[in-house]
Amino acid sequence: MTTAIVKWGNSRGIRIPKPFLENLGLKENDTVDILTENNRIIIQKSSNVPHKTTRQRFEDFYGKDFESILKEHPYGFEESDTGEPVGREIW
């Protein structure tokens, strides 16, 4: 099958026919790994490492449950004023 590379925002993309996706058991919003090898682009099913929440990441980093971390680091959750926008930020 031949297809075209098309502009997609600042990137480029290709359309993958539905039968190809069905054959691999892929559906919309599934994650895939993309790599290059021997002058080829390879798209394969992702290793499906589950997404970790911020809480899980803190627990993994400190090696203890989240409640213990909060007791040891009572910084609180406050906004910080970083000054006026300097670019085209929209707030």
Coordinates of C-alpha atoms in Angstrom, one line a residue:
M1 CA 0.0 0.0 0.0
T2 CA 1.2 3.5 -0.8
T3 CA 0.2 6.6 1.2
A4 CA 1.3 10.2 1.6
I5 CA 3.0 12.0 4.5
V6 CA 0.8 15.0 5.4
K7 CA 1.2 18.0 7.6
W8 CA -0.3 17.7 11.0
G9 CA 0.3 20.9 13.0
N10 CA 4.0 21.3 13.3
S11 CA 4.5 17.6 12.7
R12 CA 3.9 15.2 9.8
G13 CA 1.7 12.1 9.8
I14 CA 0.4 9.2 7.9
R15 CA -3.0 7.5 8.0
I16 CA -3.0 3.9 8.9
P17 CA -5.8 1.9 7.4
K18 CA -8.3 0.4 9.8
P19 CA -7.6 -3.2 8.7
F20 CA -3.9 -2.8 9.7
L21 CA -4.9 -1.5 13.1
E22 CA -7.5 -4.2 13.6
N23 CA -4.9 -6.9 12.6
L24 CA -2.7 -5.6 15.5
G25 CA -5.5 -5.1 18.0
L26 CA -4.9 -1.3 18.0
K27 CA -7.6 1.3 18.4
E28 CA -7.8 5.1 18.7
N29 CA -5.7 6.6 21.5
D30 CA -3.6 3.4 22.1
T31 CA 0.1 4.1 22.6
V32 CA 2.7 2.8 20.2
D33 CA 6.5 2.8 20.0
I34 CA 8.1 4.3 17.0
L35 CA 11.7 3.6 16.0
T36 CA 14.0 3.5 13.0
E37 CA 16.0 0.6 12.0
N38 CA 17.9 -0.1 8.7
N39 CA 16.4 2.9 7.0
R40 CA 12.8 1.9 8.0
I41 CA 10.2 3.4 10.4
I42 CA 8.8 0.7 12.7
I43 CA 5.5 1.3 14.6
Q44 CA 4.7 -1.4 17.1
K45 CA 2.4 -1.9 20.1
S46 CA 3.7 -0.1 23.1
S47 CA 5.0 -2.0 26.0
N48 CA 1.9 -0.6 27.8
V49 CA 3.7 0.5 30.9
P50 CA 0.8 1.9 32.9
H51 CA 0.6 5.6 33.5
K52 CA 1.5 6.5 37.1
T53 CA -0.3 9.1 39.1
T54 CA 1.7 11.9 40.8
R55 CA 0.9 10.2 44.1
Q56 CA 2.4 6.9 42.9
R57 CA 5.5 8.7 41.6
F58 CA 6.1 10.3 45.0
E59 CA 5.6 7.0 46.7
D60 CA 8.1 5.3 44.3
F61 CA 10.6 8.1 44.8
Y62 CA 10.5 8.3 48.6
G63 CA 9.9 4.5 49.1
K64 CA 6.9 5.1 51.4
D65 CA 3.2 5.8 51.4
F66 CA 2.0 9.2 50.5
E67 CA 0.6 10.2 53.9
S68 CA 4.0 9.6 55.5
I69 CA 5.6 11.8 52.8
L70 CA 3.1 14.6 53.5
K71 CA 3.8 14.4 57.3
E72 CA 7.6 14.7 56.7
H73 CA 7.3 17.4 54.1
P74 CA 4.6 19.8 55.2
Y75 CA 5.2 22.3 52.5
G76 CA 1.5 22.7 51.7
F77 CA 0.1 23.5 48.3
E78 CA 0.2 27.2 47.5
E79 CA 0.5 29.1 44.3
S80 CA 3.7 31.1 43.7
D81 CA 3.7 34.4 42.0
T82 CA 6.2 34.2 39.1
G83 CA 5.7 37.8 37.9
E84 CA 4.2 39.2 34.8
P85 CA 4.0 37.2 31.5
V86 CA 7.1 37.8 29.3
G87 CA 5.9 36.1 26.1
R88 CA 2.6 35.2 24.6
E89 CA 1.3 33.2 27.6
I90 CA -2.5 33.2 28.1
W91 CA -3.7 33.2 31.6

